Amino acid sequence: MIAPVPALALSGPEPAASFFWAVYETGLPTKFNIILPGALKRLSDRLKITIRDVARAAGVSVTSVSRHLNGRISLPDSTALKEAARHGYNLLMLNSRNLVDHELAFLARIEDHQVDGILLLTNHSDDGRLVKCINRTGGVVLLDEDVPGARAPRLFARNADGARMATSHLIEKGHRRIGAIAGPHGLLSTTERLSGYAEALEAAGMAVDNRLVVHCDYDENQAVGAFKELFEQPDPPTAVFTCGDMLALGAMRAARGMGLRIPEDVSLIGFDDISNADLLSPALTTVRQSPAEFGRRGVAMLLDLITGRKTEAVTERIGVELVVRASVAPPSGRRLWRSASNTGSEPPTGGLAPAREEVTEN
């Protein structure tokens, strides 16, 4: 089988959003081209290709790479590469920049016999073309987000469980007015995480206030506007659950610009546990899903599909855990309202948050 040049490409004006991990068989040693603006490095497959390696090769911060990746799931752990190599396969990462035409072109590589299978991480609702293509080509495992109607195995996080844990943690701290910054309408992660949020509120005897739920893309800049929308209300929340850590980063930026302190004035909790979430100021309390487990199990499912060992469209779930850090505290009772057009002066800034013990809850 003719193998394409394996490359991990992160470039272009749009933030990276959809990724394909293509699996193909080859007996040749593999090199990975890491392509970023102003940088081109070659790394052996003997190295662990992580987000830190990408940042080091590109000469940028880990946070910059996290933002470029749009913050959903970090680069799959080296266990994915090892799992594929153990069966004589290599991995190729393709970035569609969230453009469906690119995604369709990548899927066509299965029909052209350039690759044997694809792990698909999409980040937008399907207009019908993706599901039609997947059902025609086969050889696809869906990771993290769904393509409804696709005849394909699926591997998702326990989204509702994670959101329920996060919201319950805020309730246990005494919060009764809890806002949510959610992802786009129609995405599996958005629907399931909001479901867990609502279940936790209802279990505590609180109704969901739709005025406290704001949707935006999984994008830090859009989350700034979403946070401001919540806090322009006469009775804003005392805590905010975000459906992704990149949304939490945007909320932190917005809070700083509005003169609000986290967690003294408003508590904040995320989902994903992106790289360096523990180094934010304050360190972000969040729900962790494991890129290592996504990589390991995703490759195993795809190899089962390619070899015909398992062909049914099963759905599996990856466990999540609550990581308690420093961005959540009991409500202060202070009335929090500040117009987005009257942001006031920047609050005092300091270094990294003081070290605190990290606690996880399964």
CSV table of C-alpha atoms in Angstrom, one decimal:
chain,number,residue,atom,x,y,z
A,1,MET,CA,0.0,0.0,0.0
A,2,ILE,CA,1.3,3.5,-0.9
A,3,ALA,CA,1.6,5.6,2.2
A,4,PRO,CA,1.3,9.4,2.2
A,5,VAL,CA,4.0,11.5,3.8
A,6,PRO,CA,3.1,11.6,7.4
A,7,ALA,CA,2.7,15.1,8.7
A,8,LEU,CA,1.2,16.9,11.6
A,9,ALA,CA,0.1,20.2,10.1
A,10,LEU,CA,-1.1,23.2,12.2
A,11,SER,CA,-1.4,26.2,10.0
A,12,GLY,CA,-3.8,28.7,8.4
A,13,PRO,CA,-5.8,31.7,9.6
A,14,GLU,CA,-8.6,29.7,11.3
A,15,PRO,CA,-8.1,28.0,14.6
A,16,ALA,CA,-7.6,24.3,14.2
A,17,ALA,CA,-10.9,22.6,15.0
A,18,SER,CA,-11.4,19.2,13.3
A,19,PHE,CA,-8.7,16.5,13.1
A,20,PHE,CA,-8.4,13.2,11.4
A,21,TRP,CA,-5.9,10.6,12.6
A,22,ALA,CA,-5.4,8.4,9.5
A,23,VAL,CA,-4.0,4.9,10.0
A,24,TYR,CA,-2.0,3.2,7.3
A,25,GLU,CA,0.3,0.2,7.1
A,26,THR,CA,4.0,0.5,6.3
A,27,GLY,CA,7.2,-1.1,7.2
A,28,LEU,CA,9.2,2.1,6.8
A,29,PRO,CA,10.4,4.2,9.7
A,30,THR,CA,8.2,7.3,10.1
A,31,LYS,CA,9.2,10.9,10.5
A,32,PHE,CA,6.7,13.6,11.6
A,33,ASN,CA,6.9,17.1,10.0
A,34,ILE,CA,5.6,19.5,12.6
A,35,ILE,CA,4.5,22.6,10.5
A,36,LEU,CA,3.7,25.8,12.3
A,37,PRO,CA,4.2,29.5,11.2
A,38,GLY,CA,7.9,30.1,11.1
A,39,ALA,CA,8.9,26.6,12.1
A,40,LEU,CA,9.6,23.2,10.4
A,41,LYS,CA,11.1,20.4,12.4
A,42,ARG,CA,11.4,16.7,11.9
A,43,LEU,CA,10.9,14.4,14.9
A,44,SER,CA,11.4,10.7,14.9
A,45,ASP,CA,8.5,8.5,15.8
A,46,ARG,CA,10.7,7.3,18.6
A,47,LEU,CA,9.9,10.6,20.4
A,48,LYS,CA,6.7,11.3,22.3
A,49,ILE,CA,4.7,13.6,20.1
A,50,THR,CA,2.9,15.8,22.7
A,51,ILE,CA,1.6,19.3,22.8
A,52,ARG,CA,4.8,20.3,24.6
A,53,ASP,CA,6.9,18.9,21.7
A,54,VAL,CA,4.9,21.0,19.2
A,55,ALA,CA,5.4,24.1,21.3
A,56,ARG,CA,9.1,23.5,21.6
A,57,ALA,CA,9.5,22.8,17.9
A,58,ALA,CA,7.6,25.9,17.0
A,59,GLY,CA,9.3,28.2,19.5
A,60,VAL,CA,5.9,29.2,21.1
A,61,SER,CA,4.3,28.6,24.4
A,62,VAL,CA,2.2,25.6,25.2
A,63,THR,CA,-0.8,27.9,25.8
A,64,SER,CA,-0.4,29.3,22.2
A,65,VAL,CA,-0.5,25.7,20.8
A,66,SER,CA,-3.5,24.9,23.0
A,67,ARG,CA,-5.4,27.9,21.6
A,68,HIS,CA,-4.4,26.9,18.0
A,69,LEU,CA,-5.9,23.5,18.6
A,70,ASN,CA,-9.1,25.1,19.9
A,71,GLY,CA,-8.7,23.3,23.2
A,72,ARG,CA,-11.0,20.3,22.8
A,73,ILE,CA,-8.7,17.3,23.2
A,74,SER,CA,-4.9,17.7,23.3
A,75,LEU,CA,-2.8,15.8,20.9
A,76,PRO,CA,-3.4,12.1,21.4
A,77,ASP,CA,-0.9,10.7,23.8
A,78,SER,CA,2.1,8.7,22.5
A,79,THR,CA,0.2,5.6,23.6
A,80,ALA,CA,-1.8,6.0,20.4
A,81,LEU,CA,1.3,5.9,18.3
A,82,LYS,CA,2.6,2.9,20.2
A,83,GLU,CA,-0.6,1.1,19.9
A,84,ALA,CA,-0.7,1.6,16.1
A,85,ALA,CA,3.0,0.7,15.7
A,86,ARG,CA,2.6,-2.5,17.8
A,87,HIS,CA,0.3,-3.7,15.0
A,88,GLY,CA,2.4,-2.5,12.1
A,89,TYR,CA,0.6,0.8,11.5
A,90,ASN,CA,1.6,4.4,11.5
A,91,LEU,CA,-0.5,7.5,12.2
A,92,LEU,CA,-1.0,10.6,10.0
A,93,MET,CA,-2.6,13.7,11.5
A,94,LEU,CA,-4.7,15.9,9.1
A,95,ASN,CA,-6.2,19.2,10.0
A,96,SER,CA,-9.4,20.2,8.1
A,97,ARG,CA,-9.6,23.7,9.7
A,98,ASN,CA,-13.3,22.7,10.3
A,99,LEU,CA,-14.1,22.9,6.6
A,100,VAL,CA,-16.4,20.1,5.5
A,101,ASP,CA,-14.9,20.0,2.0
A,102,HIS,CA,-11.5,19.2,3.5
A,103,GLU,CA,-13.0,16.6,5.7
A,104,LEU,CA,-14.7,14.9,2.7
A,105,ALA,CA,-11.4,15.0,0.8
A,106,PHE,CA,-9.6,13.3,3.7
A,107,LEU,CA,-12.3,10.6,3.9
A,108,ALA,CA,-11.8,10.0,0.2
A,109,ARG,CA,-8.3,8.8,1.0
A,110,ILE,CA,-9.9,5.6,2.3
A,111,GLU,CA,-11.5,4.9,-1.1
A,112,ASP,CA,-8.3,5.8,-2.9
A,113,HIS,CA,-6.4,3.3,-0.7
A,114,GLN,CA,-4.1,5.9,0.6
A,115,VAL,CA,-5.1,5.1,4.2
A,116,ASP,CA,-6.8,2.1,5.8
A,117,GLY,CA,-8.9,4.0,8.3
A,118,ILE,CA,-9.5,7.3,10.0
A,119,LEU,CA,-10.1,8.5,13.6
A,120,LEU,CA,-12.4,11.5,13.1
A,121,LEU,CA,-12.6,14.4,15.6
A,122,THR,CA,-15.1,16.8,14.0
A,123,ASN,CA,-16.3,20.0,15.7
A,124,HIS,CA,-19.4,21.1,13.8
A,125,SER,CA,-22.8,19.9,13.0
A,126,ASP,CA,-23.2,17.8,9.9
A,127,ASP,CA,-25.2,19.1,6.9
A,128,GLY,CA,-25.7,15.5,5.6
A,129,ARG,CA,-22.5,15.2,3.5
A,130,LEU,CA,-20.3,13.7,6.2
A,131,VAL,CA,-22.7,11.0,7.2
A,132,LYS,CA,-23.2,10.0,3.6
A,133,CYS,CA,-19.4,9.9,2.9
A,134,ILE,CA,-18.7,7.9,6.1
A,135,ASN,CA,-21.4,5.3,5.3
A,136,ARG,CA,-20.0,5.0,1.8
A,137,THR,CA,-16.3,4.7,2.7
A,138,GLY,CA,-16.4,2.8,6.0
A,139,GLY,CA,-13.2,2.6,8.0
A,140,VAL,CA,-14.0,5.5,10.4
A,141,VAL,CA,-14.2,5.7,14.1
A,142,LEU,CA,-15.8,8.8,15.6
A,143,LEU,CA,-14.0,10.4,18.6
A,144,ASP,CA,-15.4,13.1,21.0
A,145,GLU,CA,-18.2,14.3,18.7
A,146,ASP,CA,-20.9,12.5,16.9
A,147,VAL,CA,-22.0,12.4,13.3
A,148,PRO,CA,-25.6,11.3,13.7
A,149,GLY,CA,-26.6,8.5,11.4
A,150,ALA,CA,-23.1,7.4,10.7
A,151,ARG,CA,-22.5,3.6,10.6
A,152,ALA,CA,-19.3,3.8,12.6
A,153,PRO,CA,-18.0,2.9,16.0
A,154,ARG,CA,-17.9,5.8,18.5
A,155,LEU,CA,-15.7,6.8,21.4
A,156,PHE,CA,-16.9,9.6,23.6
A,157,ALA,CA,-16.3,11.0,27.1
A,158,ARG,CA,-18.9,10.6,29.8
A,159,ASN,CA,-19.9,14.2,29.2
A,160,ALA,CA,-23.1,14.2,31.3
A,161,ASP,CA,-21.3,12.6,34.3
A,162,GLY,CA,-18.5,15.2,34.1
A,163,ALA,CA,-20.9,18.2,33.9
A,164,ARG,CA,-22.9,16.8,36.7
A,165,MET,CA,-19.8,16.5,38.9
A,166,ALA,CA,-18.7,20.0,38.1
A,167,THR,CA,-22.1,21.6,38.7
A,168,SER,CA,-22.6,19.6,41.9
A,169,HIS,CA,-19.2,20.8,43.2
A,170,LEU,CA,-20.4,24.4,42.7
A,171,ILE,CA,-23.6,23.6,44.5
A,172,GLU,CA,-21.7,22.0,47.4
A,173,LYS,CA,-19.7,25.3,47.7
A,174,GLY,CA,-23.0,27.1,48.3
A,175,HIS,CA,-23.7,28.5,44.8
A,176,ARG,CA,-27.4,28.8,43.8
A,177,ARG,CA,-27.2,30.9,40.7
A,178,ILE,CA,-24.9,29.0,38.3
A,179,GLY,CA,-24.4,30.1,34.8
A,180,ALA,CA,-23.2,28.0,31.8
A,181,ILE,CA,-21.1,28.9,28.8
A,182,ALA,CA,-21.9,26.1,26.3
A,183,GLY,CA,-20.6,25.0,23.0
A,184,PRO,CA,-22.5,25.3,19.7
A,185,HIS,CA,-26.0,24.0,19.4
A,186,GLY,CA,-26.3,20.5,17.9
A,187,LEU,CA,-22.9,19.1,19.1
A,188,LEU,CA,-23.0,16.0,21.2
A,189,SER,CA,-20.6,17.5,23.8
A,190,THR,CA,-22.8,20.6,24.2
A,191,THR,CA,-26.0,18.6,24.5
A,192,GLU,CA,-24.7,16.0,27.0
A,193,ARG,CA,-22.8,18.5,29.2
A,194,LEU,CA,-25.8,20.8,29.5
A,195,SER,CA,-27.8,17.7,30.3
A,196,GLY,CA,-25.5,17.0,33.2
A,197,TYR,CA,-25.6,20.6,34.3
A,198,ALA,CA,-29.4,20.6,34.4
A,199,GLU,CA,-29.5,17.2,36.2
A,200,ALA,CA,-27.3,18.5,39.0
A,201,LEU,CA,-29.4,21.7,39.4
A,202,GLU,CA,-32.6,19.7,39.4
A,203,ALA,CA,-31.2,17.2,42.0
A,204,ALA,CA,-30.6,20.2,44.3
A,205,GLY,CA,-34.1,21.5,43.8
A,206,MET,CA,-33.1,24.3,41.4
A,207,ALA,CA,-34.6,25.0,38.0
A,208,VAL,CA,-32.5,25.8,35.0
A,209,ASP,CA,-32.7,29.5,34.2
A,210,ASN,CA,-32.3,29.8,30.4
A,211,ARG,CA,-31.0,33.3,30.8
A,212,LEU,CA,-27.9,31.9,32.5
A,213,VAL,CA,-27.1,29.6,29.5
A,214,VAL,CA,-25.1,31.2,26.7
A,215,HIS,CA,-23.9,29.3,23.6
A,216,CYS,CA,-20.8,30.1,21.5
A,217,ASP,CA,-18.2,28.2,19.5
A,218,TYR,CA,-15.5,26.4,21.4
A,219,ASP,CA,-13.4,29.5,21.0
A,220,GLU,CA,-11.7,31.7,23.7
A,221,ASN,CA,-12.6,35.0,22.0
A,222,GLN,CA,-16.3,34.1,21.7
A,223,ALA,CA,-16.3,33.0,25.3
A,224,VAL,CA,-15.3,36.6,26.3
A,225,GLY,CA,-18.5,37.9,24.8
A,226,ALA,CA,-20.5,35.0,26.4
A,227,PHE,CA,-19.2,35.8,29.8
A,228,LYS,CA,-20.0,39.5,29.5
A,229,GLU,CA,-23.5,38.6,28.4
A,230,LEU,CA,-24.0,36.7,31.6
A,231,PHE,CA,-22.7,39.5,33.7
A,232,GLU,CA,-24.7,42.3,32.0
A,233,GLN,CA,-27.8,40.9,33.6
A,234,PRO,CA,-29.2,42.6,36.7
A,235,ASP,CA,-28.8,39.4,38.7
A,236,PRO,CA,-25.7,37.7,37.3
A,237,PRO,CA,-24.5,34.2,38.5
A,238,THR,CA,-22.1,33.7,41.3
A,239,ALA,CA,-20.4,30.8,39.5
A,240,VAL,CA,-20.0,29.7,35.9
A,241,PHE,CA,-19.6,26.2,34.4
A,242,THR,CA,-18.0,26.2,31.0
A,243,CYS,CA,-18.4,23.3,28.6
A,244,GLY,CA,-14.7,23.5,27.7
A,245,ASP,CA,-11.4,24.8,29.1
A,246,MET,CA,-10.9,27.2,26.2
A,247,LEU,CA,-14.3,28.7,27.1
A,248,ALA,CA,-13.0,29.1,30.7
A,249,LEU,CA,-9.9,30.9,29.4
A,250,GLY,CA,-12.1,33.4,27.7
A,251,ALA,CA,-14.2,33.8,30.8
A,252,MET,CA,-11.0,34.5,32.8
A,253,ARG,CA,-10.1,37.2,30.3
A,254,ALA,CA,-13.5,38.8,30.5
A,255,ALA,CA,-13.6,38.7,34.3
A,256,ARG,CA,-10.2,40.4,34.5
A,257,GLY,CA,-11.4,43.1,32.1
A,258,MET,CA,-14.5,43.7,34.1
A,259,GLY,CA,-12.6,43.9,37.4
A,260,LEU,CA,-14.0,40.6,38.7
A,261,ARG,CA,-11.7,38.3,40.7
A,262,ILE,CA,-11.8,34.5,40.4
A,263,PRO,CA,-12.8,32.9,42.7
A,264,GLU,CA,-13.4,35.8,45.2
A,265,ASP,CA,-16.1,37.4,43.1
A,266,VAL,CA,-17.1,34.6,40.8
A,267,SER,CA,-16.2,30.9,40.7
A,268,LEU,CA,-15.3,29.2,37.4
A,269,ILE,CA,-15.0,25.6,36.4
A,270,GLY,CA,-14.1,24.0,33.1
A,271,PHE,CA,-14.1,20.8,31.2
A,272,ASP,CA,-11.2,18.9,29.4
A,273,ASP,CA,-8.2,19.7,31.7
A,274,ILE,CA,-6.1,21.1,28.8
A,275,SER,CA,-2.3,21.2,29.2
A,276,ASN,CA,-1.2,23.8,31.8
A,277,ALA,CA,-4.7,24.4,33.2
A,278,ASP,CA,-2.9,24.0,36.6
A,279,LEU,CA,-0.6,26.9,35.8
A,280,LEU,CA,-3.4,29.5,35.2
A,281,SER,CA,-3.9,32.2,37.8
A,282,PRO,CA,-5.9,30.9,39.5
A,283,ALA,CA,-5.3,27.2,38.7
A,284,LEU,CA,-8.5,26.0,37.0
A,285,THR,CA,-10.8,23.5,38.6
A,286,THR,CA,-12.0,21.3,35.7
A,287,VAL,CA,-13.2,18.0,34.5
A,288,ARG,CA,-10.4,15.8,33.1
A,289,GLN,CA,-10.8,13.5,30.2
A,290,SER,CA,-7.8,11.5,29.2
A,291,PRO,CA,-6.1,12.0,25.8
A,292,ALA,CA,-4.1,8.9,26.5
A,293,GLU,CA,-7.2,6.8,26.8
A,294,PHE,CA,-8.8,8.3,23.8
A,295,GLY,CA,-5.6,7.6,21.8
A,296,ARG,CA,-5.2,4.0,23.1
A,297,ARG,CA,-8.8,2.9,22.8
A,298,GLY,CA,-9.5,4.8,19.6
A,299,VAL,CA,-6.7,3.1,17.8
A,300,ALA,CA,-7.7,-0.3,19.1
A,301,MET,CA,-11.3,0.2,17.9
A,302,LEU,CA,-10.1,1.3,14.5
A,303,LEU,CA,-7.8,-1.6,14.1
A,304,ASP,CA,-10.6,-4.0,15.0
A,305,LEU,CA,-12.7,-2.3,12.3
A,306,ILE,CA,-9.9,-2.4,9.7
A,307,THR,CA,-9.1,-6.1,10.3
A,308,GLY,CA,-12.8,-7.1,10.5
A,309,ARG,CA,-12.5,-8.4,14.0
A,310,LYS,CA,-15.4,-6.1,15.0
A,311,THR,CA,-17.6,-4.4,12.5
A,312,GLU,CA,-20.7,-3.3,14.5
A,313,ALA,CA,-21.2,0.4,15.3
A,314,VAL,CA,-20.6,0.2,19.0
A,315,THR,CA,-20.4,3.2,21.3
A,316,GLU,CA,-17.9,3.3,24.1
A,317,ARG,CA,-17.3,5.9,26.8
A,318,ILE,CA,-14.1,7.2,28.4
A,319,GLY,CA,-14.4,8.0,32.1
A,320,VAL,CA,-13.9,11.5,33.5
A,321,GLU,CA,-12.8,12.9,36.9
A,322,LEU,CA,-13.2,16.2,38.7
A,323,VAL,CA,-9.9,18.0,39.3
A,324,VAL,CA,-10.3,20.5,42.2
A,325,ARG,CA,-7.8,23.4,42.1
A,326,ALA,CA,-8.2,27.0,43.0
A,327,SER,CA,-10.9,28.7,40.8
A,328,VAL,CA,-13.9,27.8,42.9
A,329,ALA,CA,-14.9,29.2,46.3
A,330,PRO,CA,-18.1,29.9,48.3
A,331,PRO,CA,-20.1,32.9,47.0
A,332,SER,CA,-19.0,36.2,48.5
A,333,GLY,CA,-22.5,37.8,48.5
A,334,ARG,CA,-21.1,40.8,46.6
A,335,ARG,CA,-23.5,42.2,43.9
A,336,LEU,CA,-21.7,41.5,40.7
A,337,TRP,CA,-22.7,43.7,37.8
A,338,ARG,CA,-20.6,45.7,35.4
A,339,SER,CA,-21.5,46.8,31.9
A,340,ALA,CA,-19.3,45.4,29.1
A,341,SER,CA,-19.0,49.0,27.8
A,342,ASN,CA,-17.8,50.1,31.2
A,343,THR,CA,-15.1,47.6,32.0
A,344,GLY,CA,-13.2,49.8,34.5
A,345,SER,CA,-9.5,49.5,35.2
A,346,GLU,CA,-7.6,46.2,35.1
A,347,PRO,CA,-7.4,44.6,38.5
A,348,PRO,CA,-4.0,44.1,40.0
A,349,THR,CA,-2.1,41.2,38.5
A,350,GLY,CA,0.5,39.0,40.0
A,351,GLY,CA,2.4,35.9,39.2
A,352,LEU,CA,1.2,32.3,39.1
A,353,ALA,CA,-1.4,31.3,41.7
A,354,PRO,CA,0.1,29.9,44.9
A,355,ALA,CA,0.7,26.2,44.8
A,356,ARG,CA,-2.4,24.2,46.1
A,357,GLU,CA,-3.0,20.6,46.6
A,358,GLU,CA,-4.7,19.1,43.5
A,359,VAL,CA,-7.6,16.8,44.3
A,360,THR,CA,-9.4,14.5,41.9
A,361,GLU,CA,-12.9,13.0,42.2
A,362,ASN,CA,-13.9,10.0,40.1
